[in-house]
Amino acid sequence: MIHKSTFSLVKKYMKLITIESKTLILIGPVELPINVDGQTYPFKWYTWLTAGDNLKEGSSLEDVYTMLEGAPLAHKQLSSVLVYGDFENQDEAYVRLHSICHTGDVFGSELCDCGEQFKAARRLIVQEGCGAIFYLADQEGRGIGLYHKAMAYLLQKQGLDTVEANRALGFEDDLRSYNEAISVLKALREHPINLITNNSNKIEQLRKGEVQINKRVPVWCEMTTYNSKYIQTKIERSGHIKEY
């Protein structure tokens, strides 16, 4: 039975978003103090869940709460968004859609530039006073997942580049979709954004999703002996814009 008192405390932080034939359950904001370059800044955090088949058309927030009450969700990989400043109303807002990278973001691996890009985006957003970083689940290794990413790394160690390794494992170069993030972005902000990216495909997908992009902000990081082949492959084979 639903705990009415608990639902009454959280219902104002819940929102249902319809995307194609799916319903997203957005929850937040949760106030999070985030360390950026040794200083603490007040961010707001949201996360969302894709509703399953058990959610009937026309379901209310209370129905959603009841459906999920007591259901552990640790096995599900969920996306998040960190928001800084008056994201809804401020004229200039900087946005990065960042794919989860377990090796780069968590372990600090230098085989890619993901961890450095994640830090750089947070730094830029704080400096500019407004923005959001979408941390997108199910996009490890451009969508192939952590297990196959490990295999791809082993193939790269034997001479293949990122694209060749993915294709050798039976995958396309990039399997990522930004549809859910686009829907959440629109729910949080209606004004144009400044998009932090080097990826021309990401720009194209957001424009197809009718996101207004005021300008693109490059986010290249230092090229090292560890990541140089990875970065060059992104430029030469994956359409990333070589502009610093």
Short mmCIF file of C-alpha atoms in Angstrom, two decimals:
data_model
loop_
_atom_site.label_atom_id
_atom_site.label_comp_id
_atom_site.label_asym_id
_atom_site.label_seq_id
_atom_site.Cartn_x
_atom_site.Cartn_y
_atom_site.Cartn_z
CA MET A 1 0.00 0.00 0.00
CA ILE A 2 1.26 3.43 -0.93
CA HIS A 3 2.78 5.53 1.82
CA LYS A 4 0.69 8.67 1.33
CA SER A 5 2.90 10.82 3.53
CA THR A 6 6.05 9.92 1.56
CA PHE A 7 4.40 10.50 -1.81
CA SER A 8 3.15 13.92 -0.69
CA LEU A 9 6.74 14.92 0.08
CA VAL A 10 8.23 13.90 -3.28
CA LYS A 11 5.42 14.38 -5.80
CA LYS A 12 6.36 17.99 -6.58
CA TYR A 13 9.78 16.72 -7.69
CA MET A 14 8.32 14.16 -10.14
CA LYS A 15 7.40 14.82 -13.76
CA LEU A 16 6.21 12.59 -16.60
CA ILE A 17 7.62 13.24 -20.08
CA THR A 18 6.16 11.57 -23.17
CA ILE A 19 8.66 10.64 -25.87
CA GLU A 20 7.37 8.79 -28.92
CA SER A 21 5.71 5.69 -27.43
CA LYS A 22 7.57 5.87 -24.12
CA THR A 23 7.12 7.74 -20.85
CA LEU A 24 10.08 9.09 -18.93
CA ILE A 25 9.82 9.61 -15.18
CA LEU A 26 11.96 12.63 -14.28
CA ILE A 27 12.82 13.29 -10.64
CA GLY A 28 14.56 16.34 -9.21
CA PRO A 29 16.04 18.73 -8.60
CA VAL A 30 18.22 17.39 -5.81
CA GLU A 31 20.71 19.92 -4.47
CA LEU A 32 24.28 18.63 -4.84
CA PRO A 33 27.47 20.44 -3.77
CA ILE A 34 29.97 19.68 -6.55
CA ASN A 35 33.74 20.11 -6.37
CA VAL A 36 35.13 21.94 -9.41
CA ASP A 37 38.87 22.65 -9.31
CA GLY A 38 38.98 22.59 -5.52
CA GLN A 39 35.95 24.82 -4.93
CA THR A 40 32.39 23.78 -4.10
CA TYR A 41 29.50 24.94 -6.28
CA PRO A 42 25.73 24.37 -5.85
CA PHE A 43 24.44 22.19 -8.68
CA LYS A 44 20.99 20.68 -9.09
CA TRP A 45 20.72 17.03 -10.08
CA TYR A 46 17.97 15.23 -11.97
CA THR A 47 17.68 11.62 -13.06
CA TRP A 48 15.08 9.77 -15.08
CA LEU A 49 13.70 6.31 -15.63
CA THR A 50 11.94 4.89 -18.66
CA ALA A 51 8.57 3.54 -17.58
CA GLY A 52 7.90 -0.10 -18.40
CA ASP A 53 4.85 -1.77 -19.87
CA ASN A 54 3.18 -1.79 -16.44
CA LEU A 55 2.50 1.96 -16.73
CA LYS A 56 -0.86 2.40 -18.43
CA GLU A 57 -1.80 5.36 -20.60
CA GLY A 58 -3.13 8.23 -18.51
CA SER A 59 -1.35 7.08 -15.35
CA SER A 60 -0.85 9.70 -12.65
CA LEU A 61 2.24 10.50 -10.61
CA GLU A 62 0.69 8.56 -7.76
CA ASP A 63 0.30 5.54 -10.02
CA VAL A 64 3.98 5.81 -10.93
CA TYR A 65 5.04 6.11 -7.31
CA THR A 66 2.95 3.06 -6.39
CA MET A 67 4.39 1.03 -9.28
CA LEU A 68 7.98 1.78 -8.22
CA GLU A 69 7.54 1.70 -4.44
CA GLY A 70 9.92 -0.82 -2.87
CA ALA A 71 11.35 -1.86 -6.26
CA PRO A 72 15.19 -1.87 -6.22
CA LEU A 73 16.57 -0.23 -9.35
CA ALA A 74 20.31 -0.65 -8.81
CA HIS A 75 20.50 -3.08 -11.74
CA LYS A 76 19.30 -0.37 -14.12
CA GLN A 77 21.78 2.08 -15.61
CA LEU A 78 20.13 5.49 -15.46
CA SER A 79 21.05 8.81 -17.00
CA SER A 80 21.44 12.06 -15.07
CA VAL A 81 21.73 15.77 -15.63
CA LEU A 82 23.63 18.29 -13.50
CA VAL A 83 22.26 21.84 -13.76
CA TYR A 84 24.00 25.02 -12.68
CA GLY A 85 22.50 28.51 -12.41
CA ASP A 86 19.09 29.64 -13.66
CA PHE A 87 18.99 27.10 -16.46
CA GLU A 88 15.34 27.64 -17.29
CA ASN A 89 15.48 31.39 -17.83
CA GLN A 90 19.04 32.66 -18.35
CA ASP A 91 19.80 33.81 -21.90
CA GLU A 92 23.16 32.02 -22.20
CA ALA A 93 23.32 28.38 -21.12
CA TYR A 94 26.10 25.92 -21.90
CA VAL A 95 25.13 22.27 -22.40
CA ARG A 96 27.16 19.10 -22.79
CA LEU A 97 25.70 15.69 -23.59
CA HIS A 98 28.36 13.41 -22.12
CA SER A 99 28.36 9.67 -22.73
CA ILE A 100 29.24 7.54 -19.72
CA CYS A 101 32.88 6.42 -19.78
CA HIS A 102 33.70 4.07 -16.94
CA THR A 103 37.41 3.93 -17.76
CA GLY A 104 37.93 7.64 -18.36
CA ASP A 105 35.49 9.29 -15.95
CA VAL A 106 35.86 6.88 -13.02
CA PHE A 107 39.33 5.37 -13.36
CA GLY A 108 40.97 8.39 -14.97
CA SER A 109 42.26 6.43 -17.97
CA GLU A 110 44.24 8.46 -20.49
CA LEU A 111 43.42 6.20 -23.43
CA CYS A 112 40.57 8.60 -24.21
CA ASP A 113 39.80 12.27 -23.51
CA CYS A 114 36.38 11.66 -21.92
CA GLY A 115 37.37 12.33 -18.31
CA GLU A 116 39.13 15.56 -19.25
CA GLN A 117 36.16 16.70 -21.34
CA PHE A 118 33.83 16.02 -18.42
CA LYS A 119 35.98 18.18 -16.14
CA ALA A 120 36.37 20.89 -18.76
CA ALA A 121 32.60 21.11 -19.28
CA ARG A 122 31.94 21.54 -15.55
CA ARG A 123 34.67 24.18 -15.36
CA LEU A 124 33.23 26.12 -18.31
CA ILE A 125 29.66 26.00 -17.00
CA VAL A 126 30.73 27.34 -13.60
CA GLN A 127 32.80 30.07 -15.23
CA GLU A 128 29.92 31.15 -17.47
CA GLY A 129 27.36 30.93 -14.67
CA CYS A 130 24.74 28.68 -16.27
CA GLY A 131 24.53 25.31 -17.95
CA ALA A 132 23.88 21.59 -17.75
CA ILE A 133 25.81 18.36 -18.19
CA PHE A 134 23.80 15.34 -19.27
CA TYR A 135 25.53 12.15 -18.14
CA LEU A 136 24.11 9.52 -20.47
CA ALA A 137 23.88 5.86 -19.53
CA ASP A 138 23.91 2.95 -22.01
CA GLN A 139 26.43 4.81 -24.17
CA GLU A 140 29.68 3.24 -23.01
CA GLY A 141 32.04 2.79 -25.95
CA ARG A 142 29.64 4.70 -28.24
CA GLY A 143 26.90 2.26 -27.31
CA ILE A 144 28.64 -1.12 -27.42
CA GLY A 145 28.87 -1.46 -23.63
CA LEU A 146 31.70 -2.04 -21.18
CA TYR A 147 32.29 -5.72 -21.99
CA HIS A 148 32.78 -5.12 -25.71
CA LYS A 149 34.70 -1.93 -24.98
CA ALA A 150 37.27 -4.08 -23.18
CA MET A 151 37.47 -6.30 -26.26
CA ALA A 152 37.84 -3.22 -28.48
CA TYR A 153 40.74 -2.00 -26.36
CA LEU A 154 42.46 -5.38 -26.77
CA LEU A 155 42.02 -5.12 -30.54
CA GLN A 156 43.35 -1.55 -30.53
CA LYS A 157 46.42 -2.79 -28.66
CA GLN A 158 47.05 -5.02 -31.68
CA GLY A 159 46.90 -2.16 -34.19
CA LEU A 160 43.22 -1.47 -34.95
CA ASP A 161 41.78 2.00 -34.43
CA THR A 162 38.51 2.68 -32.57
CA VAL A 163 36.29 2.41 -35.64
CA GLU A 164 38.01 -0.73 -36.94
CA ALA A 165 37.78 -2.42 -33.53
CA ASN A 166 34.06 -1.71 -33.17
CA ARG A 167 33.36 -2.98 -36.67
CA ALA A 168 35.48 -6.10 -36.08
CA LEU A 169 33.18 -6.86 -33.15
CA GLY A 170 30.08 -6.51 -35.34
CA PHE A 171 29.06 -2.96 -34.45
CA GLU A 172 28.59 0.28 -36.33
CA ASP A 173 30.88 3.19 -35.53
CA ASP A 174 28.34 4.92 -33.27
CA LEU A 175 25.14 3.41 -31.83
CA ARG A 176 24.19 6.33 -29.57
CA SER A 177 20.81 8.04 -29.53
CA TYR A 178 20.10 11.35 -27.79
CA ASN A 179 16.29 11.27 -27.97
CA GLU A 180 15.69 10.90 -24.23
CA ALA A 181 18.21 13.61 -23.36
CA ILE A 182 16.61 15.93 -25.91
CA SER A 183 13.19 15.43 -24.30
CA VAL A 184 14.55 16.12 -20.82
CA LEU A 185 16.45 19.16 -22.09
CA LYS A 186 13.25 20.59 -23.57
CA ALA A 187 11.44 19.97 -20.28
CA LEU A 188 14.08 21.97 -18.41
CA ARG A 189 14.70 24.78 -20.91
CA GLU A 190 12.92 26.30 -23.93
CA HIS A 191 15.59 28.84 -24.95
CA PRO A 192 18.55 28.16 -27.28
CA ILE A 193 21.71 26.57 -25.90
CA ASN A 194 25.46 26.79 -26.43
CA LEU A 195 26.45 23.19 -27.17
CA ILE A 196 29.78 21.94 -25.80
CA THR A 197 30.92 19.34 -28.33
CA ASN A 198 33.30 18.43 -31.13
CA ASN A 199 30.89 15.86 -32.58
CA SER A 200 29.10 16.87 -35.79
CA ASN A 201 26.70 13.90 -35.49
CA LYS A 202 25.60 15.08 -32.06
CA ILE A 203 24.85 18.54 -33.48
CA GLU A 204 22.81 16.98 -36.28
CA GLN A 205 20.77 14.80 -33.90
CA LEU A 206 19.94 17.73 -31.63
CA ARG A 207 18.86 19.88 -34.56
CA LYS A 208 16.66 17.04 -35.84
CA GLY A 209 15.16 16.99 -32.35
CA GLU A 210 14.36 20.70 -32.76
CA VAL A 211 16.83 21.91 -30.16
CA GLN A 212 17.89 25.47 -30.94
CA ILE A 213 21.68 25.76 -30.88
CA ASN A 214 23.02 29.29 -30.57
CA LYS A 215 26.67 28.26 -30.99
CA ARG A 216 29.03 25.33 -30.67
CA VAL A 217 31.79 25.39 -28.08
CA PRO A 218 34.77 23.07 -28.80
CA VAL A 219 36.06 20.92 -25.94
CA TRP A 220 39.39 19.49 -27.10
CA CYS A 221 41.85 18.46 -24.41
CA GLU A 222 45.58 17.89 -24.45
CA MET A 223 46.77 15.27 -26.93
CA THR A 224 49.19 12.78 -25.36
CA THR A 225 51.06 9.65 -26.43
CA TYR A 226 48.21 7.64 -24.88
CA ASN A 227 45.21 9.30 -26.55
CA SER A 228 46.61 10.75 -29.80
CA LYS A 229 45.49 7.86 -32.03
CA TYR A 230 42.04 7.88 -30.41
CA ILE A 231 41.61 11.63 -31.00
CA GLN A 232 42.94 11.49 -34.57
CA THR A 233 40.51 8.67 -35.36
CA LYS A 234 37.60 10.77 -34.11
CA ILE A 235 38.66 13.59 -36.41
CA GLU A 236 39.55 11.54 -39.48
CA ARG A 237 36.88 8.84 -39.35
CA SER A 238 34.04 9.93 -37.05
CA GLY A 239 33.37 13.47 -38.21
CA HIS A 240 34.64 15.35 -35.15
CA ILE A 241 35.39 18.98 -35.88
CA LYS A 242 39.09 19.82 -35.71
CA GLU A 243 38.77 23.26 -34.24
CA TYR A 244 40.35 24.20 -30.92
#
